[in-house]
Amino acid sequence: MAGLLLRCFTWMMESDIFGLIFRLKLKKDNLITKVFQQTEYHEPPMFQPHFPIEEVEESGVIQLEQNRSPPDHVARALECLYPLPSRNAIGDRNRHPFLHWKIRDYAEAFVSGRITPYLVAERFLSAVEDSCNRSPNMCFFIAYNEEDILRQASESTARHAKGKPLSVLDGVPIAVKDEIDCFPYLTTGGTKWMQKVRKVKDDAACIKRLRACGALLVGKTNMHELGQGTTGINPHYGAVRNPYDKDRCAGGSSGGSAAAVAAGLCPAALGVDGGGSVRMPAALCGVVGLKGTYGRVSSAGVLPLNWTLGSVGILAASVEDTLIMYTAIQGHLAQDWIASFPPAANLPILKDFEDGDLSKSKIISSIKIAKYSKWFDDSDKSVRTTCYSALNVLQQEYGVKVLEVTIPELEEMRLAHFITIGSEISASIGIDYDRMGIHDSGADIRVCFALYGSFSTRELLSAQRMRFRQMHYHMEIFKTADLIVTPTTAATAPVCSADGLKYGELNYVYGAKLMQYQIAGNFLGLPAISVPIGYDENGLPVGLQLIGRPWSEATLLHLASAIELLMAPNCTKPPEVVYDLLI
């Protein structure tokens, strides 16, 4: 639904009489009533992801010391990478039709004096202005402060001039989803009203860590309103356009961050993943998207939309940059409300095979991958074919073992996640929404809140019992496999509906295809990563997803780096909209 039809449906959903009828029918037709009202469960509820206490065993890693500073951690990450002198960035750019600049390319350019962070900041501002003046407006950002950006860039330039950069991230442009506090910006959550009821007084924990590394924070990226959608169409700030096709969506809800990275405005950005909101737009925009295990990165200073599902995540142009960003922001705080506290983080040693010698990595060949073929195959033909091609290459080059498994009650898990995310956002901001937000919200958000308010205590508790069941099913799989592989999305980027631009859009059929493989990462708090592996017949990016055991981010990054290397020849198509800040 979109346009006038959606507005009429919104009115009916919010009315006292028609709304009750529609809500009951929607819940019955979508099996919520049957699964969560009329089915008896014997498991106890699991109110947030809770993991077995066990030692995390990963090969080919170094372990971070938890009491060190973010710059010290980033320095350790660099030890995992091949030496920079062995790589000629300009040469690589000339050999391939297209290649995004990496964080280390920026750092090398700054250290050599070829360019300064201040000049990069000026080019960034010019590029953002150009993206806004295009037809249609690309709508990458909700807010960016020219004065603040140039101030940061000037300070970074001065540090580089003295030969004292804070880290490899010093002066490198990094964008931030408008769900994360980054002073002095407001945090709108993609709304027109949130900033009126919630003031930003400090940086989020992850932002403080990036500032400690000297990162150039370049503004707040556009997002689907309140994170409650899969397209990135925002009636207030515009639809985030996909750099690979301006007529298509970047995905939700961290679409602005994914699109900014894909367009070359920054090598990495932050997002928040509560229902695939990092991995989904990463796949649609052809970049890497990582969400860590629930609790691995502190959520302090993040808009509290879903306490037990959301995690700060990373969108980056490469696995290498994902590793650097992950290393910089990882770490919990003593006051974090989490049931399972993370062990010390491991970092994968990637330099053993990044020089192209695949035979060096016995670590990759020892990884066991689980695949539920019936689920894996339930995707569009072009997505399925591209994903199988990547798996076949991985098996041929490394001899990786792929184990066939079954994951029961996947549809029930999807519905349980829907009940949970709806109940949590309603409990968190429902009073402010009713008082300040309802009439300033898009029609799709108003329909969501009308339905969220109808969930009963029994339905919510049954959903948490389903979380306990699904955690058991997945932990059983991880007794024999290291990770689970799926397509990231079952379809590629959808067309931006013209009718949806003003009031929003409801398309649960296509939305379900985009979210089909995302749920376990959020509902169970498991780490997951999306890696670009090629394109469909329309030249739109396709992503492959890896879902790992709790706290196994290093294993995910290790295998993702191998896949990235193997599939690099298939991922050289330049976006339709792209900027170069270094040349």
Coordinates of C-alpha atoms in Angstrom, one line a residue:
M1 CA 0.0 0.0 0.0
A2 CA 1.0 3.6 -0.7
G3 CA -0.5 7.0 -1.3
L4 CA -4.2 7.5 -0.7
L5 CA -4.9 3.8 -0.1
L6 CA -2.4 3.7 2.7
R7 CA -3.8 6.9 4.3
C8 CA -7.3 5.4 4.3
F9 CA -6.0 2.2 5.8
T10 CA -4.1 4.2 8.4
W11 CA -7.3 5.9 9.4
M12 CA -9.1 2.6 9.7
M13 CA -6.3 1.0 11.8
E14 CA -6.4 3.9 14.2
S15 CA -10.2 4.1 14.6
D16 CA -11.7 2.5 17.7
I17 CA -14.2 0.2 15.9
F18 CA -12.6 -0.6 12.5
G19 CA -9.1 -0.7 14.0
L20 CA -10.1 -3.4 16.5
I21 CA -11.6 -5.5 13.7
F22 CA -8.6 -5.0 11.4
R23 CA -6.0 -5.7 14.1
L24 CA -7.7 -9.0 15.1
K25 CA -8.0 -10.1 11.5
L26 CA -4.4 -9.2 10.7
K27 CA -3.1 -11.2 13.7
K28 CA -5.3 -14.2 12.8
D29 CA -4.5 -14.2 9.1
N30 CA -0.7 -13.9 9.9
L31 CA -0.9 -16.8 12.4
I32 CA 0.0 -14.7 15.4
T33 CA -3.2 -15.8 17.1
K34 CA -2.7 -19.4 16.4
V35 CA 1.1 -19.6 17.2
F36 CA 1.2 -17.3 20.3
Q37 CA -2.3 -17.4 21.7
Q38 CA -3.5 -20.9 21.0
T39 CA -0.3 -22.9 21.2
E40 CA 1.1 -24.2 24.5
Y41 CA 4.9 -23.9 25.1
H42 CA 6.7 -25.6 28.0
E43 CA 10.0 -23.7 27.7
P44 CA 10.7 -20.7 30.0
P45 CA 10.7 -17.3 28.4
M46 CA 14.1 -15.8 27.4
F47 CA 13.7 -12.0 27.6
Q48 CA 17.1 -11.2 26.0
P49 CA 19.8 -13.2 24.3
H50 CA 21.5 -15.4 26.9
F51 CA 24.4 -17.5 25.8
P52 CA 26.0 -20.6 27.3
I53 CA 29.1 -19.9 29.3
E54 CA 31.9 -21.5 27.4
E55 CA 35.4 -20.7 26.0
V56 CA 35.4 -19.2 22.6
E57 CA 37.9 -21.2 20.5
E58 CA 39.0 -19.6 17.3
S59 CA 42.1 -20.3 15.2
G60 CA 44.4 -17.7 13.6
V61 CA 43.6 -14.9 15.9
I62 CA 45.1 -12.4 18.4
Q63 CA 43.2 -11.4 21.5
L64 CA 42.6 -7.8 22.6
E65 CA 43.5 -6.7 26.0
Q66 CA 40.2 -5.3 27.4
N67 CA 41.8 -2.4 29.5
R68 CA 43.6 -0.8 26.5
S69 CA 42.4 2.4 24.7
P70 CA 40.6 2.3 21.3
P71 CA 43.8 3.6 19.4
D72 CA 45.8 0.8 21.0
H73 CA 43.1 -1.7 19.9
V74 CA 43.2 -0.3 16.3
A75 CA 47.0 -0.6 16.3
R76 CA 46.5 -4.3 17.1
A77 CA 44.1 -4.7 14.2
L78 CA 46.7 -3.3 11.8
E79 CA 49.0 -6.1 12.9
C80 CA 46.5 -8.5 11.5
L81 CA 46.8 -7.0 8.0
Y82 CA 49.5 -7.3 5.3
P83 CA 52.1 -4.5 5.4
L84 CA 51.0 -1.4 3.6
P85 CA 54.2 -1.0 1.5
S86 CA 53.4 -4.3 -0.3
R87 CA 50.2 -2.7 -1.7
N88 CA 50.1 0.1 -4.2
A89 CA 46.6 1.7 -3.9
I90 CA 46.9 3.7 -7.2
G91 CA 48.1 0.6 -9.0
D92 CA 45.2 -1.4 -7.7
R93 CA 42.8 1.3 -8.8
N94 CA 44.4 1.1 -12.3
R95 CA 44.2 -2.7 -12.6
H96 CA 40.5 -2.9 -11.7
P97 CA 37.5 -1.1 -13.3
F98 CA 36.4 0.0 -9.8
L99 CA 37.8 -0.1 -6.3
H100 CA 36.8 1.8 -3.1
W101 CA 39.5 3.5 -1.2
K102 CA 40.2 1.9 2.2
I103 CA 40.9 3.5 5.6
R104 CA 44.6 2.7 5.1
D105 CA 44.6 4.5 1.8
Y106 CA 43.4 7.7 3.5
A107 CA 45.9 7.3 6.2
E108 CA 48.8 6.7 3.8
A109 CA 47.7 9.7 1.7
F110 CA 47.7 11.9 4.9
V111 CA 51.1 10.6 6.2
S112 CA 52.7 11.1 2.8
G113 CA 51.4 14.6 2.5
R114 CA 49.7 14.0 -0.8
I115 CA 46.5 15.3 0.7
T116 CA 45.2 16.6 4.1
P117 CA 42.1 15.7 6.1
Y118 CA 41.0 19.3 5.6
L119 CA 41.0 19.0 1.8
V120 CA 39.2 15.6 2.1
A121 CA 36.6 17.3 4.3
E122 CA 36.1 20.1 1.7
R123 CA 35.7 17.5 -1.1
F124 CA 33.3 15.6 1.1
L125 CA 31.1 18.7 1.6
S126 CA 31.2 19.4 -2.2
A127 CA 30.2 15.7 -2.9
V128 CA 27.3 15.8 -0.5
E129 CA 26.0 19.0 -2.0
D130 CA 26.3 17.4 -5.5
S131 CA 24.4 14.3 -4.3
C132 CA 21.6 16.6 -2.9
N133 CA 21.3 18.5 -6.2
R134 CA 21.0 15.5 -8.4
S135 CA 17.6 14.5 -9.8
P136 CA 16.4 12.7 -7.8
N137 CA 18.1 13.9 -4.6
M138 CA 20.1 10.9 -3.2
C139 CA 19.1 11.8 0.4
F140 CA 22.1 10.2 2.0
F141 CA 22.2 12.5 5.0
I142 CA 19.6 14.0 7.5
A143 CA 22.1 16.5 8.9
Y144 CA 25.7 17.5 8.4
N145 CA 27.4 20.5 10.0
E146 CA 30.0 22.1 7.7
E147 CA 31.6 24.1 10.5
D148 CA 31.9 21.1 12.8
I149 CA 33.3 18.9 10.0
L150 CA 35.9 21.5 9.0
R151 CA 36.9 22.1 12.7
Q152 CA 37.5 18.3 13.1
A153 CA 39.4 18.2 9.8
S154 CA 41.6 21.2 10.8
E155 CA 42.5 19.6 14.1
S156 CA 43.4 16.3 12.4
T157 CA 45.5 18.1 9.8
A158 CA 47.4 19.7 12.6
R159 CA 48.1 16.4 14.2
H160 CA 49.3 14.9 10.9
A161 CA 51.5 17.9 10.4
K162 CA 53.2 17.2 13.7
G163 CA 53.5 13.5 12.8
K164 CA 51.2 12.5 15.7
P165 CA 48.0 11.1 14.3
L166 CA 45.9 9.4 17.0
S167 CA 45.4 6.2 14.9
V168 CA 45.0 5.0 11.3
L169 CA 41.4 6.5 11.5
D170 CA 42.7 10.0 12.2
G171 CA 41.0 12.3 9.7
V172 CA 39.2 9.5 7.9
P173 CA 35.5 10.4 7.1
I174 CA 33.0 8.2 9.0
A175 CA 29.2 8.7 8.8
V176 CA 26.8 8.0 11.6
K177 CA 23.2 6.7 11.4
D178 CA 20.7 9.2 12.9
E179 CA 19.9 6.7 15.7
I180 CA 23.2 7.2 17.5
D181 CA 24.0 10.2 19.6
C182 CA 26.8 12.3 18.1
F183 CA 27.0 15.7 19.8
P184 CA 26.3 18.4 18.7
Y185 CA 23.8 16.8 16.3
L186 CA 20.2 16.0 17.2
T187 CA 19.2 12.4 17.1
T188 CA 15.9 12.3 15.2
G189 CA 15.5 8.5 14.5
G190 CA 14.3 9.6 11.1
T191 CA 11.3 11.5 12.6
K192 CA 10.2 15.1 12.8
W193 CA 9.4 14.9 16.5
M194 CA 11.9 12.8 18.5
Q195 CA 14.4 15.6 19.0
K196 CA 11.6 17.6 20.8
V197 CA 11.3 15.0 23.6
R198 CA 14.9 13.6 23.8
K199 CA 17.9 15.9 24.0
V200 CA 21.4 14.9 23.0
K201 CA 23.8 15.8 25.8
D202 CA 26.8 13.5 25.0
D203 CA 28.2 11.2 22.5
A204 CA 27.2 7.5 22.4
A205 CA 29.9 5.1 23.7
C206 CA 30.8 4.0 20.1
I207 CA 31.2 7.6 19.0
K208 CA 33.5 8.4 22.0
R209 CA 35.7 5.5 20.9
L210 CA 35.9 6.8 17.3
R211 CA 36.7 10.3 18.5
A212 CA 39.5 8.9 20.6
C213 CA 40.9 7.4 17.3
G214 CA 40.6 10.8 15.6
A215 CA 37.9 9.8 13.1
L216 CA 36.3 12.6 11.1
L217 CA 32.6 12.3 12.0
V218 CA 30.8 13.8 9.0
G219 CA 27.1 13.8 9.9
K220 CA 23.9 11.9 10.5
T221 CA 22.7 9.6 7.8
N222 CA 19.2 9.1 6.6
M223 CA 17.2 6.1 7.8
H224 CA 13.7 4.5 7.6
E225 CA 11.6 6.3 10.1
L226 CA 12.2 4.8 13.6
G227 CA 13.9 1.9 11.9
Q228 CA 10.5 0.3 11.2
G229 CA 10.9 -0.5 7.5
T230 CA 13.0 -2.2 4.9
T231 CA 13.1 0.3 2.0
G232 CA 14.7 3.5 3.4
I233 CA 11.8 5.6 2.1
N234 CA 11.4 8.4 4.6
P235 CA 8.5 10.9 4.0
H236 CA 10.3 13.6 6.0
Y237 CA 13.9 13.4 4.7
G238 CA 13.4 11.7 1.4
A239 CA 14.0 8.2 0.1
V240 CA 17.6 7.1 0.3
R241 CA 18.5 6.2 -3.3
N242 CA 20.7 3.3 -4.2
P243 CA 24.0 4.4 -5.7
Y244 CA 23.8 1.5 -8.1
D245 CA 20.4 2.6 -9.5
K246 CA 18.9 5.9 -8.5
D247 CA 15.4 4.6 -9.1
R248 CA 15.8 1.9 -6.5
C249 CA 15.9 1.9 -2.7
A250 CA 19.0 1.6 -0.6
G251 CA 17.2 -0.6 2.0
G252 CA 16.4 0.0 5.6
S253 CA 16.8 1.0 8.1
S254 CA 20.5 2.0 7.9
G255 CA 20.1 2.9 4.2
G256 CA 21.8 6.2 4.4
S257 CA 25.0 4.7 5.9
A258 CA 25.1 1.9 3.3
A259 CA 24.6 4.3 0.4
A260 CA 27.1 6.8 1.7
V261 CA 29.8 4.1 1.8
A262 CA 28.8 2.7 -1.6
A263 CA 29.0 6.2 -3.1
G264 CA 32.5 6.7 -1.8
L265 CA 31.6 9.5 0.6
C266 CA 33.3 7.6 3.4
P267 CA 35.1 4.2 3.7
A268 CA 32.9 3.2 6.6
A269 CA 29.8 4.2 8.6
L270 CA 27.9 3.2 11.7
G271 CA 24.4 1.7 11.6
V272 CA 22.1 0.0 14.1
D273 CA 20.7 -3.5 13.4
G274 CA 17.5 -4.5 15.0
G275 CA 16.0 -6.5 12.2
G276 CA 18.7 -6.8 9.6
S277 CA 19.0 -3.0 9.4
V278 CA 22.8 -3.1 8.8
R279 CA 23.1 -6.3 6.8
M280 CA 20.1 -5.7 4.5
P281 CA 21.1 -2.3 3.1
A282 CA 24.7 -3.5 2.9
A283 CA 23.7 -6.3 0.6
L284 CA 21.5 -4.0 -1.5
C285 CA 24.2 -1.4 -1.9
G286 CA 27.1 -3.8 -2.4
V287 CA 29.1 -3.1 0.8
V288 CA 30.1 -5.1 3.8
G289 CA 27.7 -5.1 6.8
L290 CA 28.6 -6.5 10.3
K291 CA 26.6 -6.8 13.5
G292 CA 28.4 -8.3 16.4
T293 CA 27.1 -10.6 19.1
Y294 CA 24.5 -8.9 21.3
G295 CA 26.4 -7.0 24.0
R296 CA 29.7 -6.9 22.1
V297 CA 29.4 -3.2 21.3
S298 CA 27.8 -1.0 24.0
S299 CA 24.4 0.5 23.1
A300 CA 24.8 3.4 25.5
G301 CA 23.7 6.6 23.7
V302 CA 21.7 4.7 21.0
L303 CA 18.0 5.6 20.6
P304 CA 16.2 3.0 22.7
L305 CA 13.9 1.5 20.1
N306 CA 14.5 -2.2 20.8
W307 CA 16.5 -3.1 23.9
T308 CA 17.0 -6.8 23.3
L309 CA 17.3 -6.9 19.5
G310 CA 19.3 -4.0 18.3
S311 CA 23.1 -3.7 18.0
V312 CA 25.4 -1.0 16.7
G313 CA 26.8 -2.3 13.4
I314 CA 29.3 -1.4 10.8
L315 CA 29.0 -0.7 7.1
A316 CA 32.2 -0.6 5.1
A317 CA 33.6 -0.9 1.6
S318 CA 35.8 -3.8 2.6
V319 CA 36.2 -6.5 5.2
E320 CA 39.5 -4.9 6.2
D321 CA 37.8 -1.6 7.1
T322 CA 35.1 -3.5 8.9
L323 CA 37.7 -5.1 11.1
I324 CA 39.3 -1.8 11.9
M325 CA 36.0 -0.2 12.7
Y326 CA 34.9 -3.2 14.8
T327 CA 38.1 -3.1 16.7
A328 CA 37.7 0.6 17.5
I329 CA 34.1 0.4 18.8
Q330 CA 33.9 -3.0 20.4
G331 CA 33.6 -3.2 24.2
H332 CA 30.8 -3.2 26.7
L333 CA 30.3 -0.9 29.7
A334 CA 29.6 -1.9 33.3
Q335 CA 26.2 -0.3 33.2
D336 CA 25.1 -2.1 30.0
W337 CA 21.9 -4.1 30.6
I338 CA 23.0 -7.4 29.1
A339 CA 22.7 -10.9 30.5
S340 CA 25.8 -12.4 28.9
F341 CA 29.0 -10.3 29.2
P342 CA 31.4 -10.6 26.3
P343 CA 34.8 -12.3 26.6
A344 CA 37.9 -10.5 25.3
A345 CA 37.5 -9.9 21.5
N346 CA 39.6 -11.9 19.1
L347 CA 40.9 -10.4 15.8
P348 CA 41.5 -12.5 12.7
I349 CA 45.0 -12.6 11.3
L350 CA 44.2 -11.8 7.7
K351 CA 47.7 -11.2 6.3
D352 CA 48.3 -14.9 5.8
F353 CA 46.3 -15.0 2.6
E354 CA 45.5 -11.4 1.6
D355 CA 48.5 -11.5 -0.7
G356 CA 46.6 -13.9 -3.0
D357 CA 48.2 -17.1 -1.9
L358 CA 45.1 -19.1 -1.0
S359 CA 47.1 -22.2 0.0
K360 CA 48.5 -20.5 3.1
S361 CA 45.2 -20.6 5.0
K362 CA 44.4 -23.9 6.6
I363 CA 42.2 -22.0 8.9
I364 CA 39.6 -21.4 6.2
S365 CA 39.6 -25.0 5.1
S366 CA 38.9 -26.1 8.6
I367 CA 35.7 -24.0 9.0
K368 CA 32.5 -26.0 8.8
I369 CA 29.5 -24.3 7.3
A370 CA 25.8 -25.2 7.9
K371 CA 23.2 -24.7 5.2
Y372 CA 19.5 -25.3 5.3
S373 CA 18.9 -25.8 1.6
K374 CA 15.1 -25.5 1.6
W375 CA 15.5 -22.1 3.3
F376 CA 18.6 -21.1 1.3
D377 CA 16.8 -21.8 -2.0
D378 CA 13.7 -19.8 -1.1
S379 CA 15.1 -16.7 -2.9
D380 CA 14.9 -15.1 -6.3
K381 CA 16.7 -17.1 -9.0
S382 CA 19.4 -14.5 -9.6
V383 CA 20.2 -14.2 -5.9
R384 CA 20.2 -18.0 -5.4
T385 CA 22.5 -18.6 -8.5
T386 CA 25.0 -15.9 -7.4
C387 CA 25.1 -17.3 -3.8
Y388 CA 25.7 -20.8 -5.0
S389 CA 28.4 -19.6 -7.3
A390 CA 30.2 -18.1 -4.3
L391 CA 29.8 -21.2 -2.2
N392 CA 31.1 -23.4 -5.0
V393 CA 34.2 -21.2 -5.5
L394 CA 34.8 -21.3 -1.7
Q395 CA 34.6 -25.1 -1.6
Q396 CA 36.8 -25.5 -4.7
E397 CA 39.6 -23.2 -3.4
Y398 CA 39.6 -24.2 0.2
G399 CA 37.8 -27.5 0.5
V400 CA 35.4 -26.0 3.0
K401 CA 32.8 -28.5 4.3
V402 CA 29.2 -27.6 3.9
L403 CA 26.8 -29.5 6.2
E404 CA 23.1 -29.9 5.5
V405 CA 20.9 -28.9 8.5
T406 CA 17.3 -28.2 9.3
I407 CA 16.2 -25.2 11.3
P408 CA 12.6 -25.7 12.6
E409 CA 10.0 -23.0 13.2
L410 CA 11.6 -20.2 11.1
E411 CA 8.2 -18.6 10.4
E412 CA 7.3 -18.7 14.1
M413 CA 10.7 -17.1 14.9
R414 CA 10.0 -14.3 12.4
L415 CA 6.6 -13.6 14.0
A416 CA 8.1 -13.8 17.5
H417 CA 10.7 -11.2 16.5
F418 CA 7.9 -9.0 15.1
I419 CA 5.9 -9.1 18.3
T420 CA 9.1 -8.4 20.3
I421 CA 10.3 -5.5 18.3
G422 CA 6.8 -4.0 18.2
S423 CA 6.3 -4.4 21.9
E424 CA 9.7 -3.0 22.8
I425 CA 9.4 0.1 20.7
S426 CA 5.8 0.7 21.9
A427 CA 6.9 0.4 25.5
S428 CA 10.0 2.5 25.0
I429 CA 8.6 5.5 23.1
G430 CA 4.9 4.9 22.9
I431 CA 3.9 7.6 25.4
D432 CA 6.0 10.2 23.5
Y433 CA 4.6 8.9 20.2
D434 CA 1.0 9.3 21.3
R435 CA 1.6 12.7 22.8
M436 CA 4.0 14.2 20.2
G437 CA 4.6 11.9 17.3
I438 CA 1.4 10.3 15.9
H439 CA 0.4 13.2 13.6
D440 CA 4.0 13.9 12.5
S441 CA 4.7 10.3 11.5
G442 CA 4.5 8.6 8.1
A443 CA 1.4 6.5 7.4
D444 CA 3.4 3.3 7.4
I445 CA 4.7 4.0 10.9
R446 CA 1.2 4.9 12.2
V447 CA -0.1 1.5 10.9
C448 CA 2.8 -0.2 12.7
F449 CA 2.1 1.5 16.0
A450 CA -1.6 0.7 15.7
L451 CA -0.8 -3.0 15.4
Y452 CA 2.0 -3.0 18.0
G453 CA -0.3 -1.7 20.7
S454 CA -2.6 -4.7 20.2
F455 CA 0.0 -7.3 21.3
S456 CA -1.1 -9.0 24.5
T457 CA 1.0 -10.2 27.5
R458 CA 0.4 -13.8 26.5
E459 CA 1.7 -13.1 22.9
L460 CA 4.8 -11.4 24.2
L461 CA 5.6 -14.1 26.7
S462 CA 5.0 -16.8 24.1
A463 CA 7.4 -15.0 21.7
Q464 CA 10.1 -15.1 24.4
R465 CA 9.5 -18.8 24.8
M466 CA 10.0 -19.1 21.1
R467 CA 13.3 -17.3 21.6
F468 CA 14.4 -20.0 24.1
R469 CA 13.4 -22.7 21.6
Q470 CA 15.3 -21.1 18.7
M471 CA 18.4 -20.6 20.8
H472 CA 18.3 -24.3 21.6
Y473 CA 17.9 -25.2 17.9
H474 CA 20.8 -22.9 16.8
M475 CA 23.1 -24.0 19.6
E476 CA 22.6 -27.6 18.5
I477 CA 23.7 -26.7 15.0
F478 CA 26.8 -24.9 16.4
K479 CA 27.9 -28.2 18.1
T480 CA 28.9 -29.5 14.6
A481 CA 29.2 -26.3 12.5
D482 CA 31.1 -23.0 13.0
L483 CA 28.5 -20.9 11.2
I484 CA 25.4 -20.8 9.1
V485 CA 25.3 -19.5 5.5
T486 CA 22.4 -17.9 3.7
P487 CA 21.8 -15.2 1.1
T488 CA 21.6 -11.9 2.9
T489 CA 18.3 -11.0 1.2
A490 CA 16.0 -13.1 -0.9
A491 CA 15.8 -10.3 -3.5
T492 CA 17.8 -7.3 -4.7
A493 CA 17.0 -3.6 -4.3
P494 CA 13.3 -2.7 -4.9
V495 CA 12.1 0.2 -7.0
C496 CA 11.3 3.4 -5.0
S497 CA 7.5 3.7 -5.2
A498 CA 6.5 7.2 -6.4
D499 CA 3.3 6.9 -4.3
G500 CA 5.3 6.0 -1.2
L501 CA 7.6 9.1 -1.2
K502 CA 5.1 11.4 0.5
Y503 CA 3.4 9.2 3.0
G504 CA 5.5 6.1 3.2
E505 CA 4.8 2.6 1.9
L506 CA 3.7 -0.7 3.3
N507 CA 4.9 -3.7 1.3
Y508 CA 5.1 -6.7 3.7
V509 CA 5.5 -9.2 0.8
Y510 CA 8.7 -7.6 -0.5
G511 CA 9.8 -6.6 3.0
A512 CA 9.5 -10.3 4.1
K513 CA 11.8 -11.3 1.2
L514 CA 14.4 -8.7 2.3
M515 CA 14.2 -9.8 6.0
Q516 CA 13.9 -13.5 5.4
Y517 CA 17.4 -14.4 6.5
Q518 CA 18.0 -11.6 9.0
I519 CA 16.0 -12.6 12.1
A520 CA 18.3 -15.0 14.0
G521 CA 21.0 -12.4 14.2
N522 CA 18.7 -10.1 16.1
F523 CA 16.2 -12.3 18.0
L524 CA 19.0 -14.6 19.2
G525 CA 21.8 -11.9 19.3
L526 CA 24.1 -13.9 17.1
P527 CA 27.0 -12.2 15.1
A528 CA 26.4 -11.9 11.4
I529 CA 28.1 -10.4 8.4
S530 CA 27.0 -9.7 4.8
V531 CA 29.6 -9.8 2.0
P532 CA 29.1 -8.6 -1.6
I533 CA 29.6 -11.4 -4.1
G534 CA 28.3 -10.1 -7.4
Y535 CA 25.3 -8.7 -9.2
D536 CA 21.9 -9.8 -10.6
E537 CA 20.8 -9.5 -14.2
N538 CA 20.0 -5.8 -13.7
G539 CA 23.5 -5.1 -12.2
L540 CA 22.2 -4.8 -8.7
P541 CA 24.4 -6.1 -5.8
V542 CA 23.9 -9.5 -4.2
G543 CA 25.2 -10.3 -0.7
L544 CA 26.1 -13.6 1.1
Q545 CA 25.4 -13.8 4.8
L546 CA 27.4 -15.7 7.5
I547 CA 25.8 -16.2 10.9
G548 CA 28.2 -17.2 13.7
R549 CA 28.2 -18.7 17.2
P550 CA 28.1 -16.2 20.0
W551 CA 31.3 -14.1 20.3
S552 CA 32.8 -15.6 17.0
E553 CA 33.2 -12.3 15.1
A554 CA 36.8 -13.2 14.3
T555 CA 35.7 -16.4 12.5
L556 CA 33.1 -14.5 10.5
L557 CA 35.6 -11.8 9.5
H558 CA 38.2 -14.4 8.6
L559 CA 35.8 -16.3 6.2
A560 CA 34.3 -13.0 4.9
S561 CA 37.8 -11.8 3.9
A562 CA 38.4 -15.1 2.0
I563 CA 35.1 -14.7 0.2
E564 CA 35.8 -11.1 -0.6
L565 CA 39.2 -12.1 -2.1
L566 CA 37.7 -14.9 -4.2
M567 CA 34.8 -12.9 -5.5
A568 CA 36.7 -9.7 -6.1
P569 CA 36.7 -10.2 -9.9
N570 CA 32.9 -10.4 -9.8
C571 CA 32.5 -7.1 -7.8
T572 CA 34.1 -4.5 -9.9
K573 CA 31.0 -2.7 -11.3
P574 CA 31.1 1.0 -10.3
P575 CA 28.0 2.5 -8.8
E576 CA 26.0 4.9 -10.9
V577 CA 26.6 7.6 -8.3
V578 CA 30.2 7.6 -6.9
Y579 CA 32.7 10.1 -5.6
D580 CA 36.4 10.0 -5.2
L581 CA 37.8 12.1 -2.2
L582 CA 41.5 11.2 -2.7
I583 CA 42.1 12.0 -6.4

